């Protein structure tokens, strides 16, 4: 018997750049593109390790250089909305949008030591919500209370929740009791699938909340894409649901980004 | 068609029936499991063409050893051609109870294949005094032991580090020992790999090891391919992750077959009466057209790696 396989994949979680600890599988853009080809992943939302672990502005600039020649790579910019004013003015991002650029934001409140629900941060989230720019955040980077406040305060903000997997005991697959509360109350919240590796996670969430709430992610170069791909490809969902999760949900979110 | 191409085409593992070396029955209190019923477990096995699934009870090494082990027997009765069982023993229980538990389980089903120890959850070192007589029980009754094995980070007590598990494997050379989760962390996996090279009776299973951020291609640069076992940890985790990690890896199909089935089939055929009866027609390796390279480095198996990162 043949399993219906999604025709296209759009990876919501890939990283390029070096690493300060034991290196993961790869670091360069060329290697990422090689793996995308091997796994037939058509597009990927990418952030740069410099933006996470060193300086977010420099990392975003390096990311722009790295992906300039590769339209299948969509930038995911790290932002630090705080009273220090480090994050570029809202006008900067509006300029990019008017120029036709489409992108997402990623928050690292723990790594970058900022308050994700401060008044300054709220102004930024308000802006992202009105421009329909997706905001990705991993549960290892934010407290559950802050995440709750963020989603409740900004009901239009398109938050995509993931998990970096640095500690298996707190993996996203063990957090359904919390995640269900978010999915139940906040229709704009989606879950990225790289660490939804628990038993029947995808089926259970789809059954209860619909396939629109899940977004495929590989978490390359830390996790191998075969893990996330296989889980979705051979899951007990109909072909349309698989296609939404594999590609269409994220593509639609980015299509809606605009000034 | 290669395993990888068949998977990509949606055909599954159609030419290979997998064996899962480490899975469970039951639930886990700290998180929500979406319907871990026996029906759903078997559906998951079917989805990935897992013919045989070796289960232990989550309840047995939690707080109720006999009731939990009964759930293993229930699974075997529910799908007698699919499940094999490990008896979970808790070192804090009286030795006489543990001994009775092993005998009771072996009497109840010929599909009981070994013992399972969980030194982390039971918070007691695998090489400690209380475990000693339980290892003796293994040597006497069923010489196959699965141990929850993890190094570092989340398990600071260090009750189940790879070196402690290997120490017991050295003390009981007649017992085949599977290091569950391959030591979990990246460092743990590299240690397990090294220990598996040195000790003929040591093996490592893959479930949960994705958290070590080590791709299968790279793990096999260190671990002997004859010593790595496919395992799912269902219903704690899903089977898709380990099946996809191995199935889609840039390694030779012969190596994938060993990991997905042949290595565990050989263990069952060697260590269990059930396996000897079931697989007696010929040795597993020759039936699958493979040759043994036990204790040989994986890279000496040939130049099959087409890892784009090398
Ligand atoms: Zn387990």
CSV table of C-alpha atoms in Angstrom, one decimal, chain A:
chain,number,residue,atom,x,y,z
A,1,UNK,CA,0.0,0.0,0.0
A,2,UNK,CA,1.3,3.4,-0.9
A,3,UNK,CA,1.3,6.4,1.4
A,4,UNK,CA,0.5,9.8,0.0
A,5,UNK,CA,3.6,11.9,0.1
A,6,UNK,CA,3.4,15.7,0.2
A,7,UNK,CA,4.5,17.2,-3.2
A,8,UNK,CA,6.4,20.1,-1.7
A,9,UNK,CA,8.2,20.8,1.6
A,10,UNK,CA,8.8,24.2,3.2
A,11,UNK,CA,11.1,24.0,6.2
A,12,UNK,CA,10.3,26.5,8.9
A,13,UNK,CA,13.4,25.8,11.0
A,14,UNK,CA,16.9,25.7,9.5
A,15,UNK,CA,20.1,27.3,10.6
A,16,UNK,CA,23.4,28.2,8.9
A,17,UNK,CA,26.7,29.3,10.4
A,18,UNK,CA,29.3,27.9,12.8
A,19,UNK,CA,28.7,26.7,16.3
A,20,UNK,CA,30.5,27.3,19.6
A,21,UNK,CA,30.3,23.8,20.9
A,22,UNK,CA,30.7,20.4,19.3
A,23,UNK,CA,29.7,21.2,15.7
A,24,UNK,CA,26.4,19.9,14.4
A,25,UNK,CA,26.2,18.1,11.0
A,26,UNK,CA,27.0,21.1,8.8
A,27,UNK,CA,27.4,24.9,8.8
A,28,UNK,CA,27.4,26.3,5.3
A,29,UNK,CA,24.7,27.5,3.0
A,30,UNK,CA,25.9,25.2,0.3
A,31,UNK,CA,25.6,22.2,2.6
A,32,UNK,CA,22.1,23.3,3.6
A,33,UNK,CA,21.1,23.5,0.0
A,34,UNK,CA,22.6,20.1,-0.6
A,35,UNK,CA,20.5,18.5,2.1
A,36,UNK,CA,17.4,20.4,1.0
A,37,UNK,CA,17.9,18.9,-2.5
A,38,UNK,CA,18.5,15.4,-1.1
A,39,UNK,CA,15.3,15.6,0.9
A,40,UNK,CA,13.3,17.4,-1.8
A,41,UNK,CA,12.7,20.4,0.5
A,42,UNK,CA,11.8,23.2,-1.9
A,43,UNK,CA,12.1,26.2,0.5
A,44,UNK,CA,13.4,27.0,3.9
A,45,UNK,CA,13.0,29.7,6.5
A,46,UNK,CA,16.6,30.2,7.7
A,47,UNK,CA,18.3,32.1,10.6
A,48,UNK,CA,22.0,32.5,11.2
A,49,UNK,CA,23.9,31.2,14.2
A,50,UNK,CA,25.8,34.5,14.5
A,51,UNK,CA,22.4,36.2,15.2
A,52,UNK,CA,21.6,33.7,17.9
A,53,UNK,CA,24.9,33.2,19.7
A,54,UNK,CA,26.9,36.3,19.0
A,55,UNK,CA,25.3,39.5,17.7
A,56,UNK,CA,21.8,39.6,16.1
A,57,UNK,CA,22.4,42.6,13.9
A,58,UNK,CA,25.6,41.2,12.4
A,59,UNK,CA,24.0,37.8,12.1
A,60,UNK,CA,21.1,39.2,10.2
A,61,UNK,CA,23.5,41.0,7.8
A,62,UNK,CA,25.5,37.9,7.2
A,63,UNK,CA,22.3,36.0,6.6
A,64,UNK,CA,21.3,38.5,3.9
A,65,UNK,CA,24.6,38.0,2.2
A,66,UNK,CA,24.5,34.3,2.4
A,67,UNK,CA,21.0,33.8,1.0
A,68,UNK,CA,21.0,36.7,-1.5
A,69,UNK,CA,21.6,34.3,-4.5
A,70,UNK,CA,19.1,31.7,-3.3
A,71,UNK,CA,15.5,32.7,-3.5
A,72,UNK,CA,14.4,29.3,-2.0
A,73,UNK,CA,15.9,30.5,1.3
A,74,UNK,CA,13.7,33.0,3.2
A,75,UNK,CA,15.3,35.1,5.9
A,76,UNK,CA,14.2,34.7,9.5
A,77,UNK,CA,15.7,37.7,11.3
A,78,UNK,CA,16.6,37.6,15.0
A,79,UNK,CA,15.2,40.7,16.8
A,80,UNK,CA,15.7,42.1,20.3
A,81,UNK,CA,12.9,44.5,21.0
A,82,UNK,CA,14.0,46.4,24.1
A,83,UNK,CA,14.3,49.9,25.4
A,84,UNK,CA,17.9,49.9,24.3
A,85,UNK,CA,16.8,50.6,20.8
A,86,UNK,CA,19.1,48.1,19.2
A,87,UNK,CA,16.6,46.6,16.9
A,88,UNK,CA,16.2,48.7,13.7
A,89,UNK,CA,13.4,51.2,13.7
A,90,UNK,CA,10.0,49.9,12.4
A,91,UNK,CA,10.5,52.0,9.3
A,92,UNK,CA,13.5,49.8,8.4
A,93,UNK,CA,11.3,46.8,8.2
A,94,UNK,CA,8.5,48.6,6.4
A,95,UNK,CA,11.1,49.6,3.8
A,96,UNK,CA,11.9,46.0,3.2
A,97,UNK,CA,8.3,45.1,2.9
A,98,UNK,CA,7.6,47.9,0.5
A,99,UNK,CA,10.6,46.5,-1.5
A,100,UNK,CA,8.7,43.2,-1.8
A,101,UNK,CA,10.8,41.3,0.7
A,102,UNK,CA,9.1,38.6,2.8
A,103,UNK,CA,10.5,37.4,6.0
A,104,UNK,CA,9.8,36.2,9.5
A,105,UNK,CA,11.2,37.1,13.0
A,106,UNK,CA,12.7,34.9,15.6
A,107,UNK,CA,12.9,35.8,19.3
A,108,UNK,CA,15.6,34.5,21.7
A,109,UNK,CA,14.6,36.2,25.0
A,110,UNK,CA,16.7,33.9,27.1
A,111,UNK,CA,19.8,34.0,25.0
A,112,UNK,CA,19.6,37.7,24.4
A,113,UNK,CA,18.4,38.5,27.9
A,114,UNK,CA,15.4,40.8,27.2
A,115,UNK,CA,11.8,41.0,28.4
A,116,UNK,CA,9.6,39.8,25.7
A,117,UNK,CA,6.5,41.5,27.1
A,118,UNK,CA,7.9,44.9,28.0
A,119,UNK,CA,6.2,48.0,26.6
A,120,UNK,CA,9.0,48.4,24.0
A,121,UNK,CA,8.6,44.8,23.0
A,122,UNK,CA,4.9,45.2,22.8
A,123,UNK,CA,5.2,48.0,20.3
A,124,UNK,CA,7.3,45.8,18.2
A,125,UNK,CA,4.9,42.8,18.4
A,126,UNK,CA,2.0,45.2,17.6
A,127,UNK,CA,3.9,46.2,14.4
A,128,UNK,CA,4.7,42.5,13.5
A,129,UNK,CA,1.0,41.6,14.1
A,130,UNK,CA,-0.3,44.3,11.8
A,131,UNK,CA,2.2,43.4,9.0
A,132,UNK,CA,1.3,39.7,9.5
A,133,UNK,CA,5.0,38.8,10.0
A,134,UNK,CA,5.3,35.4,11.7
A,135,UNK,CA,7.3,35.4,14.9
A,136,UNK,CA,9.1,32.1,15.8
A,137,UNK,CA,10.1,31.4,19.4
A,138,UNK,CA,11.4,28.2,21.0
A,139,UNK,CA,10.0,27.1,24.4
A,140,UNK,CA,13.6,26.9,25.8
A,141,UNK,CA,13.9,30.6,25.1
A,142,UNK,CA,10.9,31.9,26.9
A,143,UNK,CA,8.9,31.1,30.1
A,144,UNK,CA,5.5,29.7,29.7
A,145,UNK,CA,4.1,32.7,31.5
A,146,UNK,CA,5.7,35.2,29.1
A,147,UNK,CA,4.6,33.1,26.1
A,148,UNK,CA,1.1,33.2,27.5
A,149,UNK,CA,1.2,36.9,28.0
A,150,UNK,CA,2.6,37.5,24.5
A,151,UNK,CA,-0.1,35.5,22.8
A,152,UNK,CA,-2.9,37.0,25.0
A,153,UNK,CA,-1.8,40.6,24.5
A,154,UNK,CA,-1.3,40.3,20.8
A,155,UNK,CA,-4.2,38.2,19.6
A,156,UNK,CA,-3.3,38.9,15.9
A,157,UNK,CA,0.4,38.0,16.3
A,158,UNK,CA,1.2,34.9,14.3
A,159,UNK,CA,3.3,33.0,16.8
A,160,UNK,CA,5.0,29.8,15.8
A,161,UNK,CA,6.2,27.8,18.8
A,162,UNK,CA,9.1,25.4,18.6
A,163,UNK,CA,11.7,23.8,20.8
A,164,UNK,CA,15.5,23.7,20.4
A,165,UNK,CA,15.8,20.3,21.9
A,166,UNK,CA,18.8,21.1,24.1
A,167,UNK,CA,17.2,19.2,26.9
A,168,UNK,CA,15.2,16.0,26.1
A,169,UNK,CA,13.3,16.1,29.3
A,170,UNK,CA,11.6,19.3,28.2
A,171,UNK,CA,11.0,18.4,24.6
A,172,UNK,CA,8.0,19.8,22.9
A,173,UNK,CA,6.5,16.3,22.6
A,174,UNK,CA,6.1,16.3,26.4
A,175,UNK,CA,4.3,19.7,26.5
A,176,UNK,CA,0.9,18.9,24.9
A,177,UNK,CA,-0.9,19.8,28.2
A,178,UNK,CA,0.5,23.3,27.9
A,179,UNK,CA,0.4,23.5,24.1
A,180,UNK,CA,-3.3,22.5,23.9
A,181,UNK,CA,-4.1,25.6,26.0
A,182,UNK,CA,-2.4,27.8,23.5
A,183,UNK,CA,-4.0,26.1,20.5
A,184,UNK,CA,-7.4,26.2,22.2
A,185,UNK,CA,-7.4,29.9,23.1
A,186,UNK,CA,-5.2,31.6,20.5
A,187,UNK,CA,-6.1,30.8,16.9
A,188,UNK,CA,-3.0,32.6,15.5
A,189,UNK,CA,-0.6,30.2,17.3
A,190,UNK,CA,1.0,27.4,15.3
A,191,UNK,CA,3.4,24.6,16.4
A,192,UNK,CA,6.6,23.8,14.4
A,193,UNK,CA,7.0,20.0,14.1
A,194,UNK,CA,10.7,19.2,14.4
A,195,UNK,CA,10.4,18.2,18.0
A,196,UNK,CA,6.8,16.9,17.9
A,197,UNK,CA,8.3,13.4,17.9
A,198,UNK,CA,6.0,11.9,20.5
A,199,UNK,CA,3.5,9.1,19.9
A,200,UNK,CA,0.7,10.2,17.5
A,201,UNK,CA,1.4,13.9,18.3
A,202,UNK,CA,0.6,15.1,14.8
A,203,UNK,CA,-2.6,13.0,14.5
A,204,UNK,CA,-3.8,14.1,17.9
A,205,UNK,CA,-3.3,17.8,17.3
A,206,UNK,CA,-4.8,17.7,13.8
A,207,UNK,CA,-7.9,15.8,15.1
A,208,UNK,CA,-8.5,18.3,17.7
A,209,UNK,CA,-7.4,21.6,16.1
A,210,UNK,CA,-7.1,20.9,12.4
A,211,UNK,CA,-4.0,20.7,10.2
A,212,UNK,CA,-3.8,24.5,9.9
A,213,UNK,CA,-2.0,24.7,13.2
A,214,UNK,CA,1.1,22.6,12.4
A,215,UNK,CA,4.1,23.8,10.4
A,216,UNK,CA,6.8,21.4,9.2
A,217,UNK,CA,10.3,22.1,10.5
A,218,UNK,CA,13.5,20.0,10.3
A,219,UNK,CA,15.8,21.8,12.7
A,220,UNK,CA,18.8,21.2,10.5
A,221,UNK,CA,21.7,21.1,11.1
A,222,UNK,CA,21.0,19.7,14.6
A,223,UNK,CA,18.4,17.2,13.7
A,224,UNK,CA,18.3,15.2,10.5
A,225,UNK,CA,15.3,16.0,8.3
A,226,UNK,CA,14.5,12.3,7.9
A,227,UNK,CA,13.1,12.4,11.4
A,228,UNK,CA,10.5,15.1,10.8
A,229,UNK,CA,9.8,14.1,7.2
A,230,UNK,CA,9.1,10.5,8.0
A,231,UNK,CA,6.8,11.4,10.9
A,232,UNK,CA,4.6,13.5,8.7
A,233,UNK,CA,4.8,11.5,5.5
A,234,UNK,CA,3.7,8.2,7.1
A,235,UNK,CA,1.3,9.7,9.6
A,236,UNK,CA,-2.4,8.8,9.7
A,237,UNK,CA,-3.6,12.0,8.0
A,238,UNK,CA,-5.2,12.6,4.6
A,239,UNK,CA,-3.1,13.9,1.7
A,240,UNK,CA,-4.5,17.4,1.9
A,241,UNK,CA,-3.7,17.7,5.6
A,242,UNK,CA,-0.1,16.5,5.0
A,243,UNK,CA,0.4,19.0,2.2
A,244,UNK,CA,-0.8,21.8,4.5
A,245,UNK,CA,1.6,20.9,7.2
A,246,UNK,CA,4.5,20.1,4.9
A,247,UNK,CA,4.3,23.3,2.9
A,248,UNK,CA,1.1,25.2,2.4
A,249,UNK,CA,0.5,26.6,5.9
A,250,UNK,CA,3.9,28.4,6.0
A,251,UNK,CA,3.7,29.5,2.3
A,252,UNK,CA,0.3,31.0,3.0
A,253,UNK,CA,1.6,32.8,6.1
A,254,UNK,CA,4.5,34.4,4.2
A,255,UNK,CA,2.2,35.3,1.3
A,256,UNK,CA,0.1,37.3,3.7
A,257,UNK,CA,3.1,39.3,5.0
A,258,UNK,CA,3.0,42.9,3.7
A,259,UNK,CA,2.9,46.6,4.5
